[in-house]
Amino acid sequence: MESGTISVLNELAQVYELARKLSENLHQPLQIELCRTITEEIIGSVEKAICMAKATGGSNGGGQYGDNQQKSKKRKMLPTWTRQVSASTLRGTELLHDGYTWRKYGQKDILNAKHPRAYYRCTHRKKQGCLAMKQVQRSDDNPSVLEITYIGTHTCSSMEQLQETDQSLFDERNSRALVDLQNSLRMKTEGLNFEAKDSTSLIFFPSTALNPDEDLFCSSPNLESCFLSSFSSPFMSPTTSESNCLPLSPCQKLSQGNPKADLTGIFSMATSKTNLTMTDMDFMLRTGEMDIDFPIEISNFEWNSAA
DNA sequence: CCCATTTGACCCCT
DNA sequence: AGGGGTCAAATGGG
């Protein structure tokens, strides 16, 4: 199976997990901020999945995704997507650390841009050949907003991700992080309007620690590598390839004898620890408003054990 | 010694 | 030729 397809499925499984969390908290009035946060995550993950699917399908991608694929032959096959992140805080570092480690390899002053662009690649590029990269640049309009472009998906298996094989531990940590985030948001976001952006996810965090004047591009591994790298999705399934696709690996195993495993199987297995079935996914049926212009032929998914 | 950052030079594409 | 992206030597920290 193509790694790109696995990435899409991984992302969809993540969407499902987020939606499930959202569903759990919908009936609790005090969790409204948490629901908003989760909604933002869902939007981001869906966007990412759509982008990945378009790239995997080889069709002409639209929007932000794939914009640079024709500009550089080197990276024409790598999926890209952009996020805008309001970097008004530092506190998100702990709860948004996604386990990835990035190494800065360059910085450029961009023409007609007020702020330089920083270039990062996955630390495991050499050892594991992970091609994931990202570019970080302050927005000209709002210096507190960082425009982060992700290029390629992680194929590495970082230590911290491997240590997260205990799903219950992972869920517990996420739950604590979510509650923490929720409390922070409730304190600091009163009067603010949360609006989902058209093509990007704008994530706000409480303004507590980060000095707005502080240059985000100065050397500060814990700030930069963790903070800036983490916004792709704090709860995103960390890996995307066959070799280390933890959430999907049981799916792969179980599906080997059934290459035409349907979506029910994919999701129920990808989230097997939650003991949920498709009946819990009613909300997923309301897709009438979605304009998905690429077909997903589940029957074409193949689960190859060989990498 | 290893790893990360910095930064000027170089490469590639338009 | 110019701009964006990448390389790699120098440097510093643990």
GROMACS .gro file of C-alpha atoms (C1' of nucleotides) in nm:
model
  335
    1MET     CA    1   0.000   0.000   0.000
    2GLU     CA    2   0.121   0.341  -0.084
    3SER     CA    3   0.244   0.540   0.210
    4GLY     CA    4   0.040   0.836   0.096
    5THR     CA    5  -0.278   0.636   0.121
    6ILE     CA    6  -0.180   0.519   0.465
    7SER     CA    7  -0.124   0.879   0.560
    8VAL     CA    8  -0.473   0.964   0.447
    9LEU     CA    9  -0.621   0.677   0.640
   10ASN     CA   10  -0.415   0.771   0.940
   11GLU     CA   11  -0.549   1.121   0.917
   12LEU     CA   12  -0.905   0.999   0.878
   13ALA     CA   13  -0.864   0.781   1.181
   14GLN     CA   14  -0.746   1.087   1.364
   15VAL     CA   15  -1.049   1.279   1.247
   16TYR     CA   16  -1.267   1.004   1.379
   17GLU     CA   17  -1.093   1.004   1.713
   18LEU     CA   18  -1.133   1.380   1.742
   19ALA     CA   19  -1.495   1.363   1.639
   20ARG     CA   20  -1.552   1.097   1.899
   21LYS     CA   21  -1.404   1.323   2.165
   22LEU     CA   22  -1.620   1.603   2.038
   23SER     CA   23  -1.926   1.385   2.059
   24GLU     CA   24  -1.843   1.293   2.416
   25ASN     CA   25  -1.825   1.653   2.523
   26LEU     CA   26  -2.111   1.796   2.325
   27HIS     CA   27  -2.360   1.744   2.605
   28GLN     CA   28  -2.148   1.918   2.864
   29PRO     CA   29  -2.207   2.294   2.860
   30LEU     CA   30  -1.880   2.362   3.035
   31GLN     CA   31  -1.685   2.194   2.759
   32ILE     CA   32  -1.776   2.439   2.489
   33GLU     CA   33  -1.423   2.570   2.454
   34LEU     CA   34  -1.291   2.220   2.440
   35CYS     CA   35  -1.539   2.142   2.166
   36ARG     CA   36  -1.426   2.443   1.975
   37THR     CA   37  -1.068   2.333   2.004
   38ILE     CA   38  -1.150   1.985   1.888
   39THR     CA   39  -1.350   2.126   1.601
   40GLU     CA   40  -1.049   2.324   1.489
   41GLU     CA   41  -0.846   2.008   1.500
   42ILE     CA   42  -1.101   1.821   1.297
   43ILE     CA   43  -1.107   2.091   1.034
   44GLY     CA   44  -0.732   2.087   1.014
   45SER     CA   45  -0.711   1.712   0.989
   46VAL     CA   46  -0.978   1.695   0.721
   47GLU     CA   47  -0.801   1.958   0.521
   48LYS     CA   48  -0.481   1.766   0.553
   49ALA     CA   49  -0.644   1.440   0.456
   50ILE     CA   50  -0.803   1.597   0.152
   51CYS     CA   51  -0.474   1.743   0.049
   52MET     CA   52  -0.297   1.413   0.094
   53ALA     CA   53  -0.561   1.228  -0.099
   54LYS     CA   54  -0.537   1.469  -0.386
   55ALA     CA   55  -0.163   1.430  -0.397
   56THR     CA   56  -0.180   1.056  -0.369
   57GLY     CA   57  -0.428   1.039  -0.649
   58GLY     CA   58  -0.193   1.236  -0.865
   59SER     CA   59  -0.469   1.466  -0.978
   60ASN     CA   60  -0.416   1.835  -0.998
   61GLY     CA   61  -0.440   1.956  -0.646
   62GLY     CA   62  -0.597   2.283  -0.557
   63GLY     CA   63  -0.577   2.543  -0.290
   64GLN     CA   64  -0.270   2.581  -0.085
   65TYR     CA   65  -0.184   2.221  -0.106
   66GLY     CA   66   0.049   2.125  -0.382
   67ASP     CA   67   0.105   2.478  -0.489
   68ASN     CA   68   0.477   2.430  -0.496
   69GLN     CA   69   0.476   2.088  -0.641
   70GLN     CA   70   0.523   2.218  -0.990
   71LYS     CA   71   0.785   2.462  -0.881
   72SER     CA   72   1.034   2.210  -0.759
   73LYS     CA   73   1.100   1.875  -0.916
   74LYS     CA   74   1.274   1.767  -0.599
   75ARG     CA   75   0.963   1.791  -0.391
   76LYS     CA   76   0.694   1.743  -0.649
   77MET     CA   77   0.580   1.422  -0.488
   78LEU     CA   78   0.574   1.551  -0.135
   79PRO     CA   79   0.241   1.664   0.004
   80THR     CA   80   0.237   2.012   0.148
   81TRP     CA   81  -0.009   2.204   0.355
   82THR     CA   82  -0.005   2.532   0.536
   83ARG     CA   83  -0.126   2.635   0.875
   84GLN     CA   84  -0.147   2.977   1.031
   85VAL     CA   85  -0.080   2.974   1.398
   86SER     CA   86  -0.118   3.252   1.647
   87ALA     CA   87   0.196   3.233   1.851
   88SER     CA   88   0.082   3.445   2.137
   89THR     CA   89   0.186   3.201   2.399
   90LEU     CA   90   0.449   2.959   2.502
   91ARG     CA   91   0.236   2.747   2.723
   92GLY     CA   92   0.117   2.534   2.440
   93THR     CA   93   0.456   2.376   2.412
   94GLU     CA   94   0.398   2.113   2.671
   95LEU     CA   95   0.057   2.006   2.562
   96LEU     CA   96   0.119   2.032   2.192
   97HIS     CA   97   0.450   1.852   2.170
   98ASP     CA   98   0.385   1.599   1.900
   99GLY     CA   99   0.697   1.396   1.949
  100TYR     CA  100   0.862   1.514   1.634
  101THR     CA  101   1.202   1.669   1.643
  102TRP     CA  102   1.311   1.918   1.383
  103ARG     CA  103   1.647   2.045   1.280
  104LYS     CA  104   1.687   2.387   1.135
  105TYR     CA  105   1.895   2.384   0.821
  106GLY     CA  106   1.850   2.728   0.681
  107GLN     CA  107   1.698   3.069   0.702
  108LYS     CA  108   1.628   3.311   0.422
  109ASP     CA  109   1.515   3.662   0.386
  110ILE     CA  110   1.221   3.654   0.152
  111LEU     CA  111   1.159   3.926  -0.100
  112ASN     CA  112   0.882   4.164   0.006
  113ALA     CA  113   0.848   3.984   0.335
  114LYS     CA  114   0.915   4.154   0.661
  115HIS     CA  115   1.033   3.845   0.834
  116PRO     CA  116   1.275   3.571   0.735
  117ARG     CA  117   1.167   3.219   0.655
  118ALA     CA  118   1.315   2.936   0.855
  119TYR     CA  119   1.367   2.592   0.709
  120TYR     CA  120   1.342   2.277   0.914
  121ARG     CA  121   1.373   1.911   0.837
  122CYS     CA  122   1.308   1.606   1.045
  123THR     CA  123   1.596   1.517   1.272
  124HIS     CA  124   1.573   1.157   1.157
  125ARG     CA  125   1.633   1.242   0.795
  126LYS     CA  126   1.977   1.082   0.790
  127LYS     CA  127   1.914   0.776   1.000
  128GLN     CA  128   1.567   0.691   0.883
  129GLY     CA  129   1.533   0.885   0.565
  130CYS     CA  130   1.236   1.081   0.688
  131LEU     CA  131   1.163   1.351   0.433
  132ALA     CA  132   0.930   1.562   0.642
  133MET     CA  133   1.014   1.929   0.636
  134LYS     CA  134   0.854   2.251   0.736
  135GLN     CA  135   0.895   2.620   0.674
  136VAL     CA  136   0.810   2.877   0.934
  137GLN     CA  137   0.755   3.241   0.864
  138ARG     CA  138   0.590   3.522   1.051
  139SER     CA  139   0.291   3.675   0.886
  140ASP     CA  140   0.349   4.020   0.747
  141ASP     CA  141   0.007   4.136   0.852
  142ASN     CA  142   0.018   3.998   1.202
  143PRO     CA  143   0.364   3.924   1.341
  144SER     CA  144   0.210   3.712   1.611
  145VAL     CA  145   0.081   3.473   1.347
  146LEU     CA  146   0.316   3.213   1.215
  147GLU     CA  147   0.265   3.062   0.877
  148ILE     CA  148   0.389   2.708   0.890
  149THR     CA  149   0.415   2.507   0.572
  150TYR     CA  150   0.459   2.136   0.615
  151ILE     CA  151   0.623   1.948   0.333
  152GLY     CA  152   0.599   1.573   0.324
  153THR     CA  153   0.482   1.340   0.593
  154HIS     CA  154   0.686   1.176   0.861
  155THR     CA  155   0.811   0.829   0.786
  156CYS     CA  156   1.033   0.822   1.088
  157SER     CA  157   0.966   0.647   1.413
  158SER     CA  158   1.088   0.883   1.675
  159MET     CA  159   1.155   0.754   2.022
  160GLU     CA  160   0.883   0.954   2.181
  161GLN     CA  161   0.630   0.817   1.939
  162LEU     CA  162   0.735   0.462   2.003
  163GLN     CA  163   0.696   0.524   2.371
  164GLU     CA  164   0.337   0.614   2.311
  165THR     CA  165   0.236   0.265   2.215
  166ASP     CA  166   0.030   0.244   2.528
  167GLN     CA  167  -0.284   0.399   2.390
  168SER     CA  168  -0.448   0.443   2.727
  169LEU     CA  169  -0.154   0.642   2.847
  170PHE     CA  170  -0.170   0.844   2.531
  171ASP     CA  171  -0.539   0.912   2.574
  172GLU     CA  172  -0.492   1.007   2.934
  173ARG     CA  173  -0.222   1.251   2.846
  174ASN     CA  174  -0.433   1.400   2.572
  175SER     CA  175  -0.727   1.430   2.804
  176ARG     CA  176  -0.522   1.618   3.058
  177ALA     CA  177  -0.384   1.838   2.786
  178LEU     CA  178  -0.730   1.907   2.653
  179VAL     CA  179  -0.863   2.000   2.994
  180ASP     CA  180  -0.564   2.218   3.051
  181LEU     CA  181  -0.612   2.384   2.718
  182GLN     CA  182  -0.978   2.424   2.781
  183ASN     CA  183  -0.921   2.598   3.112
  184SER     CA  184  -0.669   2.827   2.957
  185LEU     CA  185  -0.892   2.912   2.670
  186ARG     CA  186  -1.183   2.978   2.897
  187MET     CA  187  -0.977   3.226   3.088
  188LYS     CA  188  -0.822   3.408   2.804
  189THR     CA  189  -1.054   3.397   2.509
  190GLU     CA  190  -1.359   3.567   2.642
  191GLY     CA  191  -1.482   3.817   2.394
  192LEU     CA  192  -1.285   3.667   2.113
  193ASN     CA  193  -1.457   3.535   1.809
  194PHE     CA  194  -1.354   3.192   1.699
  195GLU     CA  195  -1.394   3.151   1.332
  196ALA     CA  196  -1.274   2.871   1.123
  197LYS     CA  197  -1.061   3.003   0.845
  198ASP     CA  198  -1.133   2.915   0.490
  199SER     CA  199  -0.824   2.723   0.419
  200THR     CA  200  -0.619   2.729   0.731
  201SER     CA  201  -0.659   2.658   1.095
  202LEU     CA  202  -0.596   2.952   1.317
  203ILE     CA  203  -0.527   2.827   1.664
  204PHE     CA  204  -0.524   3.063   1.955
  205PHE     CA  205  -0.354   3.008   2.283
  206PRO     CA  206  -0.354   3.208   2.601
  207SER     CA  207  -0.113   3.491   2.610
  208THR     CA  208   0.095   3.419   2.909
  209ALA     CA  209   0.458   3.364   2.845
  210LEU     CA  210   0.582   3.455   2.505
  211ASN     CA  211   0.713   3.800   2.470
  212PRO     CA  212   0.571   3.937   2.148
  213ASP     CA  213   0.898   4.109   2.087
  214GLU     CA  214   1.093   3.793   2.121
  215ASP     CA  215   1.226   3.672   1.794
  216LEU     CA  216   1.086   3.330   1.726
  217PHE     CA  217   1.367   3.262   1.491
  218CYS     CA  218   1.635   3.295   1.749
  219SER     CA  219   1.788   2.980   1.878
  220SER     CA  220   1.569   2.815   2.132
  221PRO     CA  221   1.519   2.445   2.071
  222ASN     CA  222   1.247   2.396   2.325
  223LEU     CA  223   1.057   2.690   2.198
  224GLU     CA  224   1.116   2.654   1.831
  225SER     CA  225   1.145   2.286   1.771
  226CYS     CA  226   0.869   2.188   2.004
  227PHE     CA  227   0.642   2.483   1.985
  228LEU     CA  228   0.657   2.556   1.620
  229SER     CA  229   0.661   2.198   1.517
  230SER     CA  230   0.365   2.099   1.717
  231PHE     CA  231   0.085   2.282   1.555
  232SER     CA  232   0.025   2.044   1.275
  233SER     CA  233  -0.208   1.870   1.512
  234PRO     CA  234  -0.142   1.812   1.875
  235PHE     CA  235  -0.341   1.496   1.875
  236MET     CA  236  -0.251   1.380   1.534
  237SER     CA  237  -0.148   1.026   1.485
  238PRO     CA  238   0.221   1.065   1.486
  239THR     CA  239   0.334   0.847   1.204
  240THR     CA  240   0.235   0.788   0.851
  241SER     CA  241   0.426   0.503   0.696
  242GLU     CA  242   0.385   0.133   0.692
  243SER     CA  243   0.680   0.075   0.914
  244ASN     CA  244   0.563   0.276   1.205
  245CYS     CA  245   0.200   0.348   1.153
  246LEU     CA  246   0.102   0.252   1.501
  247PRO     CA  247  -0.270   0.324   1.490
  248LEU     CA  248  -0.307   0.139   1.166
  249SER     CA  249  -0.069  -0.145   1.214
  250PRO     CA  250  -0.329  -0.369   1.375
  251CYS     CA  251  -0.551  -0.278   1.087
  252GLN     CA  252  -0.288  -0.391   0.847
  253LYS     CA  253  -0.243  -0.719   1.022
  254LEU     CA  254  -0.607  -0.799   1.045
  255SER     CA  255  -0.674  -0.696   0.694
  256GLN     CA  256  -0.409  -0.898   0.526
  257GLY     CA  257  -0.650  -1.175   0.459
  258ASN     CA  258  -0.910  -0.934   0.344
  259PRO     CA  259  -0.771  -0.682   0.103
  260LYS     CA  260  -1.111  -0.529   0.056
  261ALA     CA  261  -1.160  -0.434   0.416
  262ASP     CA  262  -1.424  -0.167   0.428
  263LEU     CA  263  -1.414   0.165   0.602
  264THR     CA  264  -1.597   0.027   0.900
  265GLY     CA  265  -1.318  -0.213   0.957
  266ILE     CA  266  -1.056   0.049   0.907
  267PHE     CA  267  -1.200   0.288   1.159
  268SER     CA  268  -1.309   0.036   1.412
  269MET     CA  269  -0.970  -0.121   1.410
  270ALA     CA  270  -0.781   0.202   1.400
  271THR     CA  271  -0.966   0.299   1.714
  272SER     CA  272  -1.006  -0.045   1.853
  273LYS     CA  273  -0.920   0.067   2.203
  274THR     CA  274  -1.231   0.276   2.215
  275ASN     CA  275  -1.469  -0.012   2.160
  276LEU     CA  276  -1.678   0.196   1.928
  277THR     CA  277  -1.867   0.086   1.624
  278MET     CA  278  -1.997   0.262   1.322
  279THR     CA  279  -2.317   0.336   1.507
  280ASP     CA  280  -2.119   0.587   1.702
  281MET     CA  281  -2.022   0.766   1.389
  282ASP     CA  282  -2.357   0.909   1.292
  283PHE     CA  283  -2.209   1.251   1.275
  284MET     CA  284  -1.985   1.135   0.999
  285LEU     CA  285  -2.279   1.077   0.776
  286ARG     CA  286  -2.355   1.444   0.751
  287THR     CA  287  -2.116   1.508   0.473
  288GLY     CA  288  -2.358   1.681   0.241
  289GLU     CA  289  -2.186   2.011   0.280
  290MET     CA  290  -1.848   1.876   0.201
  291ASP     CA  291  -1.726   1.934  -0.147
  292ILE     CA  292  -1.496   1.646  -0.199
  293ASP     CA  293  -1.404   1.624  -0.561
  294PHE     CA  294  -1.196   1.312  -0.544
  295PRO     CA  295  -1.330   0.961  -0.512
  296ILE     CA  296  -1.210   0.732  -0.240
  297GLU     CA  297  -1.232   0.379  -0.362
  298ILE     CA  298  -1.210   0.185  -0.043
  299SER     CA  299  -1.219  -0.137  -0.235
  300ASN     CA  300  -0.895  -0.040  -0.399
  301PHE     CA  301  -0.709  -0.014  -0.075
  302GLU     CA  302  -0.453  -0.282  -0.049
  303TRP     CA  303  -0.285  -0.384   0.268
  304ASN     CA  304   0.061  -0.497   0.179
  305SER     CA  305   0.271  -0.618   0.464
  306ALA     CA  306   0.586  -0.564   0.264
  307ALA     CA  307   0.718  -0.214   0.300
  308DC     C1'  308   3.214   1.362   2.074
  309DC     C1'  309   2.765   1.438   1.916
  310DC     C1'  310   2.410   1.723   1.787
  311DA     C1'  311   2.185   2.166   1.679
  312DT     C1'  312   2.215   2.635   1.505
  313DT     C1'  313   2.403   2.996   1.224
  314DT     C1'  314   2.505   3.185   0.794
  315DG     C1'  315   2.739   3.261   0.361
  316DA     C1'  316   2.778   3.012  -0.058
  317DC     C1'  317   2.593   2.743  -0.389
  318DC     C1'  318   2.227   2.518  -0.674
  319DC     C1'  319   1.809   2.511  -0.928
  320DC     C1'  320   1.410   2.695  -1.130
  321DT     C1'  321   1.158   3.053  -1.356
  322DA     C1'  322   1.961   3.728  -1.348
  323DG     C1'  323   1.713   3.695  -0.941
  324DG     C1'  324   1.479   3.455  -0.585
  325DG     C1'  325   1.388   3.055  -0.316
  326DG     C1'  326   1.572   2.639  -0.131
  327DT     C1'  327   1.963   2.367   0.030
  328DC     C1'  328   2.437   2.270   0.159
  329DA     C1'  329   2.806   2.267   0.459
  330DA     C1'  330   3.169   2.479   0.738
  331DA     C1'  331   3.205   2.715   1.164
  332DT     C1'  332   3.056   2.747   1.612
  333DG     C1'  333   2.862   2.640   2.056
  334DG     C1'  334   2.630   2.363   2.413
  335DG     C1'  335   2.562   1.936   2.672
   0.00000   0.00000   0.00000
